[in-house]
Amino acid sequence: DFYFLEVNTRIQVEHPITEMTIGVDLVKEQIRIAAGFPLPFTQADLVPRGHAIECRIYAEDPESGFLPSSGKIVYLHEPAGPNLRIDSGIYSGCEVPVFYDPILSKVITWGKDRHESVKRMLLALSDYKILGIKNNVQFLKAVLEHSEFAAGNTFTGFIDQHLPAWEKETPVDQFDLARAACVLALSRRELAAATSGGKEVLTSVWTQLGQWEM
């Protein structure tokens, strides 16, 4: 016998996986149905192609029991590339509040098979940078790189069994990184002004950094 665990009468968070493998915009079709239009295809028209995988980027700390992490995103760089989709609502400077689900974005990759889609996801996560709050990007990489995940041996206790006390290999203070990047950028501006005849007068880069932090 089969029983429903739950019924969610809404679009599912994983709908981009279906969209990338089937080629149907599910949200668009929902709107069309609500407007009274019939589905423009039948089940026989839907032919899966390739493999897709989705990673949810969360404002949470995997090293502290996945506790939520609120605050300001001081820097954001999202990856780009072929067969890569990012559904995101964040940007550099935005505040992540404590009032909502901690999901920040979704990264979806497609490949001709599972191996290719996972490799493409690893490349995307390696190029995903979020500074200012804790996030699970590096943890997701650790999951994808695990030999048991690669073999397809995933189950509900996967993290507890294989990554029970996960820590970043090279922990770095994110605010220190942001400060260093800001100082470097301002130093380059100051150098450019000096080599162009000093037409642009800049204050100390540390003064500008302090103003930026305020």
PDB file of C-alpha atoms in Angstrom:
ATOM      1  CA  ASP A   1       0.000   0.000   0.000  1.00  0.00           C
ATOM      2  CA  PHE A   2       1.061   3.577  -0.648  1.00  0.00           C
ATOM      3  CA  TYR A   3       0.250   6.558   1.553  1.00  0.00           C
ATOM      4  CA  PHE A   4       0.780  10.284   1.269  1.00  0.00           C
ATOM      5  CA  LEU A   5       3.365  11.658   3.679  1.00  0.00           C
ATOM      6  CA  GLU A   6       2.200  15.179   2.873  1.00  0.00           C
ATOM      7  CA  VAL A   7       0.383  17.062   0.140  1.00  0.00           C
ATOM      8  CA  ASN A   8       1.845  20.399  -0.981  1.00  0.00           C
ATOM      9  CA  THR A   9      -0.571  22.071  -3.358  1.00  0.00           C
ATOM     10  CA  ARG A  10       2.031  24.512  -4.628  1.00  0.00           C
ATOM     11  CA  ILE A  11       5.097  24.657  -6.829  1.00  0.00           C
ATOM     12  CA  GLN A  12       7.929  22.653  -5.302  1.00  0.00           C
ATOM     13  CA  VAL A  13      11.363  24.102  -4.500  1.00  0.00           C
ATOM     14  CA  GLU A  14      12.943  21.521  -6.827  1.00  0.00           C
ATOM     15  CA  HIS A  15      10.865  22.477  -9.872  1.00  0.00           C
ATOM     16  CA  PRO A  16      13.919  23.788 -11.822  1.00  0.00           C
ATOM     17  CA  ILE A  17      15.246  20.206 -12.009  1.00  0.00           C
ATOM     18  CA  THR A  18      12.102  19.135 -13.857  1.00  0.00           C
ATOM     19  CA  GLU A  19      12.233  22.232 -16.043  1.00  0.00           C
ATOM     20  CA  MET A  20      15.845  21.627 -17.105  1.00  0.00           C
ATOM     21  CA  THR A  21      15.342  17.937 -17.903  1.00  0.00           C
ATOM     22  CA  ILE A  22      11.884  18.215 -19.498  1.00  0.00           C
ATOM     23  CA  GLY A  23      12.034  21.713 -20.984  1.00  0.00           C
ATOM     24  CA  VAL A  24       8.745  22.958 -19.532  1.00  0.00           C
ATOM     25  CA  ASP A  25       8.337  26.177 -17.529  1.00  0.00           C
ATOM     26  CA  LEU A  26       6.105  24.888 -14.720  1.00  0.00           C
ATOM     27  CA  VAL A  27       5.379  28.308 -13.216  1.00  0.00           C
ATOM     28  CA  LYS A  28       4.299  29.633 -16.608  1.00  0.00           C
ATOM     29  CA  GLU A  29       1.978  26.657 -17.092  1.00  0.00           C
ATOM     30  CA  GLN A  30       0.480  27.180 -13.619  1.00  0.00           C
ATOM     31  CA  ILE A  31      -0.351  30.781 -14.521  1.00  0.00           C
ATOM     32  CA  ARG A  32      -1.848  29.689 -17.841  1.00  0.00           C
ATOM     33  CA  ILE A  33      -4.025  27.067 -16.113  1.00  0.00           C
ATOM     34  CA  ALA A  34      -5.205  29.647 -13.554  1.00  0.00           C
ATOM     35  CA  ALA A  35      -6.158  31.886 -16.476  1.00  0.00           C
ATOM     36  CA  GLY A  36      -8.311  29.099 -17.938  1.00  0.00           C
ATOM     37  CA  PHE A  37      -6.013  27.792 -20.658  1.00  0.00           C
ATOM     38  CA  PRO A  38      -5.563  24.038 -21.169  1.00  0.00           C
ATOM     39  CA  LEU A  39      -2.166  22.347 -20.996  1.00  0.00           C
ATOM     40  CA  PRO A  40      -0.540  22.601 -24.442  1.00  0.00           C
ATOM     41  CA  PHE A  41       0.980  19.105 -24.183  1.00  0.00           C
ATOM     42  CA  THR A  42       0.215  15.575 -23.018  1.00  0.00           C
ATOM     43  CA  GLN A  43       2.247  13.207 -20.848  1.00  0.00           C
ATOM     44  CA  ALA A  44       3.471  11.437 -23.975  1.00  0.00           C
ATOM     45  CA  ASP A  45       5.053  14.691 -25.164  1.00  0.00           C
ATOM     46  CA  LEU A  46       7.330  14.894 -22.124  1.00  0.00           C
ATOM     47  CA  VAL A  47      10.647  13.131 -22.713  1.00  0.00           C
ATOM     48  CA  PRO A  48      13.376  13.479 -20.050  1.00  0.00           C
ATOM     49  CA  ARG A  49      16.800  14.550 -21.299  1.00  0.00           C
ATOM     50  CA  GLY A  50      20.033  14.349 -19.338  1.00  0.00           C
ATOM     51  CA  HIS A  51      20.427  14.854 -15.593  1.00  0.00           C
ATOM     52  CA  ALA A  52      19.983  17.892 -13.356  1.00  0.00           C
ATOM     53  CA  ILE A  53      20.972  18.581  -9.764  1.00  0.00           C
ATOM     54  CA  GLU A  54      19.988  21.403  -7.425  1.00  0.00           C
ATOM     55  CA  CYS A  55      21.804  22.857  -4.419  1.00  0.00           C
ATOM     56  CA  ARG A  56      20.056  25.179  -2.008  1.00  0.00           C
ATOM     57  CA  ILE A  57      22.299  27.959  -0.718  1.00  0.00           C
ATOM     58  CA  TYR A  58      21.362  28.680   2.893  1.00  0.00           C
ATOM     59  CA  ALA A  59      22.276  31.377   5.396  1.00  0.00           C
ATOM     60  CA  GLU A  60      23.289  28.845   8.007  1.00  0.00           C
ATOM     61  CA  ASP A  61      26.411  27.590   9.754  1.00  0.00           C
ATOM     62  CA  PRO A  62      27.151  23.888   9.052  1.00  0.00           C
ATOM     63  CA  GLU A  63      29.928  23.966  11.664  1.00  0.00           C
ATOM     64  CA  SER A  64      27.433  24.882  14.397  1.00  0.00           C
ATOM     65  CA  GLY A  65      24.603  22.469  13.795  1.00  0.00           C
ATOM     66  CA  PHE A  66      23.268  24.428  10.802  1.00  0.00           C
ATOM     67  CA  LEU A  67      22.148  27.353  12.935  1.00  0.00           C
ATOM     68  CA  PRO A  68      20.712  30.260  10.895  1.00  0.00           C
ATOM     69  CA  SER A  69      23.025  33.175  10.125  1.00  0.00           C
ATOM     70  CA  SER A  70      21.540  36.636   9.696  1.00  0.00           C
ATOM     71  CA  GLY A  71      23.266  39.902   8.839  1.00  0.00           C
ATOM     72  CA  LYS A  72      24.513  41.882   5.855  1.00  0.00           C
ATOM     73  CA  ILE A  73      25.967  40.316   2.736  1.00  0.00           C
ATOM     74  CA  VAL A  74      28.981  42.555   2.211  1.00  0.00           C
ATOM     75  CA  TYR A  75      30.021  40.902  -1.053  1.00  0.00           C
ATOM     76  CA  LEU A  76      28.343  38.509  -3.472  1.00  0.00           C
ATOM     77  CA  HIS A  77      29.692  36.859  -6.589  1.00  0.00           C
ATOM     78  CA  GLU A  78      27.446  34.356  -8.342  1.00  0.00           C
ATOM     79  CA  PRO A  79      28.850  31.883 -10.867  1.00  0.00           C
ATOM     80  CA  ALA A  80      27.943  31.852 -14.540  1.00  0.00           C
ATOM     81  CA  GLY A  81      28.333  29.316 -17.307  1.00  0.00           C
ATOM     82  CA  PRO A  82      26.586  26.965 -19.739  1.00  0.00           C
ATOM     83  CA  ASN A  83      23.775  24.735 -18.457  1.00  0.00           C
ATOM     84  CA  LEU A  84      23.799  26.602 -15.145  1.00  0.00           C
ATOM     85  CA  ARG A  85      20.762  28.285 -13.612  1.00  0.00           C
ATOM     86  CA  ILE A  86      20.614  30.406 -10.456  1.00  0.00           C
ATOM     87  CA  ASP A  87      17.336  31.413  -8.811  1.00  0.00           C
ATOM     88  CA  SER A  88      18.388  34.118  -6.383  1.00  0.00           C
ATOM     89  CA  GLY A  89      16.999  37.019  -4.390  1.00  0.00           C
ATOM     90  CA  ILE A  90      20.185  38.380  -2.811  1.00  0.00           C
ATOM     91  CA  TYR A  91      22.801  40.975  -3.726  1.00  0.00           C
ATOM     92  CA  SER A  92      25.848  42.697  -2.257  1.00  0.00           C
ATOM     93  CA  GLY A  93      24.720  44.923   0.600  1.00  0.00           C
ATOM     94  CA  CYS A  94      21.390  43.242   1.271  1.00  0.00           C
ATOM     95  CA  GLU A  95      20.319  42.276   4.778  1.00  0.00           C
ATOM     96  CA  VAL A  96      19.391  38.681   5.604  1.00  0.00           C
ATOM     97  CA  PRO A  97      16.726  38.925   8.343  1.00  0.00           C
ATOM     98  CA  VAL A  98      15.763  36.408  11.013  1.00  0.00           C
ATOM     99  CA  PHE A  99      12.074  36.343  10.076  1.00  0.00           C
ATOM    100  CA  TYR A 100      12.129  34.002   7.084  1.00  0.00           C
ATOM    101  CA  ASP A 101      13.428  30.666   5.859  1.00  0.00           C
ATOM    102  CA  PRO A 102      17.245  31.004   5.560  1.00  0.00           C
ATOM    103  CA  ILE A 103      17.349  29.963   1.891  1.00  0.00           C
ATOM    104  CA  LEU A 104      19.271  32.518  -0.180  1.00  0.00           C
ATOM    105  CA  SER A 105      19.310  31.023  -3.654  1.00  0.00           C
ATOM    106  CA  LYS A 106      19.204  27.822  -5.659  1.00  0.00           C
ATOM    107  CA  VAL A 107      21.924  26.615  -8.006  1.00  0.00           C
ATOM    108  CA  ILE A 108      20.863  24.161 -10.690  1.00  0.00           C
ATOM    109  CA  THR A 109      23.151  22.469 -13.198  1.00  0.00           C
ATOM    110  CA  TRP A 110      22.408  20.167 -16.123  1.00  0.00           C
ATOM    111  CA  GLY A 111      24.591  17.532 -17.761  1.00  0.00           C
ATOM    112  CA  LYS A 112      24.256  14.615 -20.119  1.00  0.00           C
ATOM    113  CA  ASP A 113      24.449  12.328 -17.063  1.00  0.00           C
ATOM    114  CA  ARG A 114      24.715  12.536 -13.260  1.00  0.00           C
ATOM    115  CA  HIS A 115      28.502  12.667 -13.292  1.00  0.00           C
ATOM    116  CA  GLU A 116      28.582  15.657 -15.637  1.00  0.00           C
ATOM    117  CA  SER A 117      25.915  17.580 -13.735  1.00  0.00           C
ATOM    118  CA  VAL A 118      27.768  17.023 -10.433  1.00  0.00           C
ATOM    119  CA  LYS A 119      31.074  18.175 -11.948  1.00  0.00           C
ATOM    120  CA  ARG A 120      29.376  21.280 -13.294  1.00  0.00           C
ATOM    121  CA  MET A 121      27.846  21.942  -9.878  1.00  0.00           C
ATOM    122  CA  LEU A 122      31.251  21.670  -8.203  1.00  0.00           C
ATOM    123  CA  LEU A 123      32.633  24.246 -10.633  1.00  0.00           C
ATOM    124  CA  ALA A 124      29.696  26.550  -9.894  1.00  0.00           C
ATOM    125  CA  LEU A 125      30.048  26.241  -6.114  1.00  0.00           C
ATOM    126  CA  SER A 126      33.797  26.860  -6.354  1.00  0.00           C
ATOM    127  CA  ASP A 127      33.011  30.201  -7.988  1.00  0.00           C
ATOM    128  CA  TYR A 128      30.200  31.153  -5.572  1.00  0.00           C
ATOM    129  CA  LYS A 129      31.340  33.777  -3.055  1.00  0.00           C
ATOM    130  CA  ILE A 130      29.215  35.124  -0.187  1.00  0.00           C
ATOM    131  CA  LEU A 131      30.956  37.297   2.416  1.00  0.00           C
ATOM    132  CA  GLY A 132      29.419  38.691   5.586  1.00  0.00           C
ATOM    133  CA  ILE A 133      27.266  35.798   6.775  1.00  0.00           C
ATOM    134  CA  LYS A 134      27.726  32.102   7.359  1.00  0.00           C
ATOM    135  CA  ASN A 135      26.571  29.891   4.489  1.00  0.00           C
ATOM    136  CA  ASN A 136      26.658  26.277   3.373  1.00  0.00           C
ATOM    137  CA  VAL A 137      28.476  26.593   0.031  1.00  0.00           C
ATOM    138  CA  GLN A 138      31.645  24.844   1.192  1.00  0.00           C
ATOM    139  CA  PHE A 139      29.636  22.167   2.973  1.00  0.00           C
ATOM    140  CA  LEU A 140      27.704  21.403  -0.210  1.00  0.00           C
ATOM    141  CA  LYS A 141      31.017  20.971  -2.018  1.00  0.00           C
ATOM    142  CA  ALA A 142      32.132  18.495   0.639  1.00  0.00           C
ATOM    143  CA  VAL A 143      28.948  16.474   0.123  1.00  0.00           C
ATOM    144  CA  LEU A 144      29.319  16.424  -3.656  1.00  0.00           C
ATOM    145  CA  GLU A 145      32.975  15.415  -3.418  1.00  0.00           C
ATOM    146  CA  HIS A 146      32.312  12.533  -1.028  1.00  0.00           C
ATOM    147  CA  SER A 147      32.943   9.103  -2.542  1.00  0.00           C
ATOM    148  CA  GLU A 148      29.660   7.692  -1.218  1.00  0.00           C
ATOM    149  CA  PHE A 149      27.692  10.520  -2.813  1.00  0.00           C
ATOM    150  CA  ALA A 150      29.527   9.943  -6.094  1.00  0.00           C
ATOM    151  CA  ALA A 151      28.535   6.268  -5.881  1.00  0.00           C
ATOM    152  CA  GLY A 152      24.898   7.212  -5.357  1.00  0.00           C
ATOM    153  CA  ASN A 153      24.738   5.857  -1.815  1.00  0.00           C
ATOM    154  CA  THR A 154      22.659   8.651  -0.338  1.00  0.00           C
ATOM    155  CA  PHE A 155      20.075   8.278   2.430  1.00  0.00           C
ATOM    156  CA  THR A 156      18.503  10.340   5.203  1.00  0.00           C
ATOM    157  CA  GLY A 157      21.394   9.671   7.595  1.00  0.00           C
ATOM    158  CA  PHE A 158      24.132  10.511   5.080  1.00  0.00           C
ATOM    159  CA  ILE A 159      25.379  13.655   6.859  1.00  0.00           C
ATOM    160  CA  ASP A 160      25.283  12.123  10.349  1.00  0.00           C
ATOM    161  CA  GLN A 161      27.249   9.118   9.163  1.00  0.00           C
ATOM    162  CA  HIS A 162      29.764  10.645   6.762  1.00  0.00           C
ATOM    163  CA  LEU A 163      30.074  14.326   7.774  1.00  0.00           C
ATOM    164  CA  PRO A 164      29.147  14.426  11.475  1.00  0.00           C
ATOM    165  CA  ALA A 165      31.742  17.013  12.542  1.00  0.00           C
ATOM    166  CA  TRP A 166      32.469  18.810   9.295  1.00  0.00           C
ATOM    167  CA  GLU A 167      34.766  21.835   9.381  1.00  0.00           C
ATOM    168  CA  LYS A 168      36.172  24.057   6.687  1.00  0.00           C
ATOM    169  CA  GLU A 169      39.627  22.975   5.606  1.00  0.00           C
ATOM    170  CA  THR A 170      40.992  26.524   5.690  1.00  0.00           C
ATOM    171  CA  PRO A 171      38.743  28.744   7.828  1.00  0.00           C
ATOM    172  CA  VAL A 172      39.086  32.401   6.889  1.00  0.00           C
ATOM    173  CA  ASP A 173      37.511  35.433   8.540  1.00  0.00           C
ATOM    174  CA  GLN A 174      35.124  36.756   5.908  1.00  0.00           C
ATOM    175  CA  PHE A 175      35.265  40.358   7.126  1.00  0.00           C
ATOM    176  CA  ASP A 176      39.064  40.264   6.905  1.00  0.00           C
ATOM    177  CA  LEU A 177      38.735  39.138   3.299  1.00  0.00           C
ATOM    178  CA  ALA A 178      36.276  41.931   2.545  1.00  0.00           C
ATOM    179  CA  ARG A 179      38.519  44.536   4.187  1.00  0.00           C
ATOM    180  CA  ALA A 180      41.558  43.275   2.285  1.00  0.00           C
ATOM    181  CA  ALA A 181      39.663  43.397  -1.014  1.00  0.00           C
ATOM    182  CA  CYS A 182      38.467  46.936  -0.291  1.00  0.00           C
ATOM    183  CA  VAL A 183      41.948  48.145   0.634  1.00  0.00           C
ATOM    184  CA  LEU A 184      43.418  46.539  -2.486  1.00  0.00           C
ATOM    185  CA  ALA A 185      40.818  48.154  -4.727  1.00  0.00           C
ATOM    186  CA  LEU A 186      41.321  51.586  -3.171  1.00  0.00           C
ATOM    187  CA  SER A 187      45.104  51.201  -3.351  1.00  0.00           C
ATOM    188  CA  ARG A 188      44.844  50.550  -7.064  1.00  0.00           C
ATOM    189  CA  ARG A 189      42.731  53.682  -7.481  1.00  0.00           C
ATOM    190  CA  GLU A 190      45.284  55.709  -5.550  1.00  0.00           C
ATOM    191  CA  LEU A 191      48.104  54.310  -7.663  1.00  0.00           C
ATOM    192  CA  ALA A 192      46.185  55.052 -10.860  1.00  0.00           C
ATOM    193  CA  ALA A 193      45.612  58.649  -9.710  1.00  0.00           C
ATOM    194  CA  ALA A 194      49.311  59.081  -8.902  1.00  0.00           C
ATOM    195  CA  THR A 195      50.438  57.761 -12.290  1.00  0.00           C
ATOM    196  CA  SER A 196      47.917  59.942 -14.127  1.00  0.00           C
ATOM    197  CA  GLY A 197      49.405  63.175 -12.835  1.00  0.00           C
ATOM    198  CA  GLY A 198      47.640  63.318  -9.494  1.00  0.00           C
ATOM    199  CA  LYS A 199      44.484  64.859 -10.932  1.00  0.00           C
ATOM    200  CA  GLU A 200      42.325  62.832  -8.535  1.00  0.00           C
ATOM    201  CA  VAL A 201      42.806  63.561  -4.836  1.00  0.00           C
ATOM    202  CA  LEU A 202      42.086  60.552  -2.644  1.00  0.00           C
ATOM    203  CA  THR A 203      42.144  60.320   1.121  1.00  0.00           C
ATOM    204  CA  SER A 204      43.846  57.479   2.951  1.00  0.00           C
ATOM    205  CA  VAL A 205      42.543  54.077   1.909  1.00  0.00           C
ATOM    206  CA  TRP A 206      42.094  53.265   5.596  1.00  0.00           C
ATOM    207  CA  THR A 207      39.952  56.386   6.027  1.00  0.00           C
ATOM    208  CA  GLN A 208      37.826  55.357   3.058  1.00  0.00           C
ATOM    209  CA  LEU A 209      37.546  51.847   4.439  1.00  0.00           C
ATOM    210  CA  GLY A 210      36.318  53.221   7.759  1.00  0.00           C
ATOM    211  CA  GLN A 211      33.733  55.349   5.953  1.00  0.00           C
ATOM    212  CA  TRP A 212      32.639  52.335   3.944  1.00  0.00           C
ATOM    213  CA  GLU A 213      32.186  50.238   7.086  1.00  0.00           C
ATOM    214  CA  MET A 214      30.116  52.990   8.720  1.00  0.00           C
TER     215      MET A 214
END
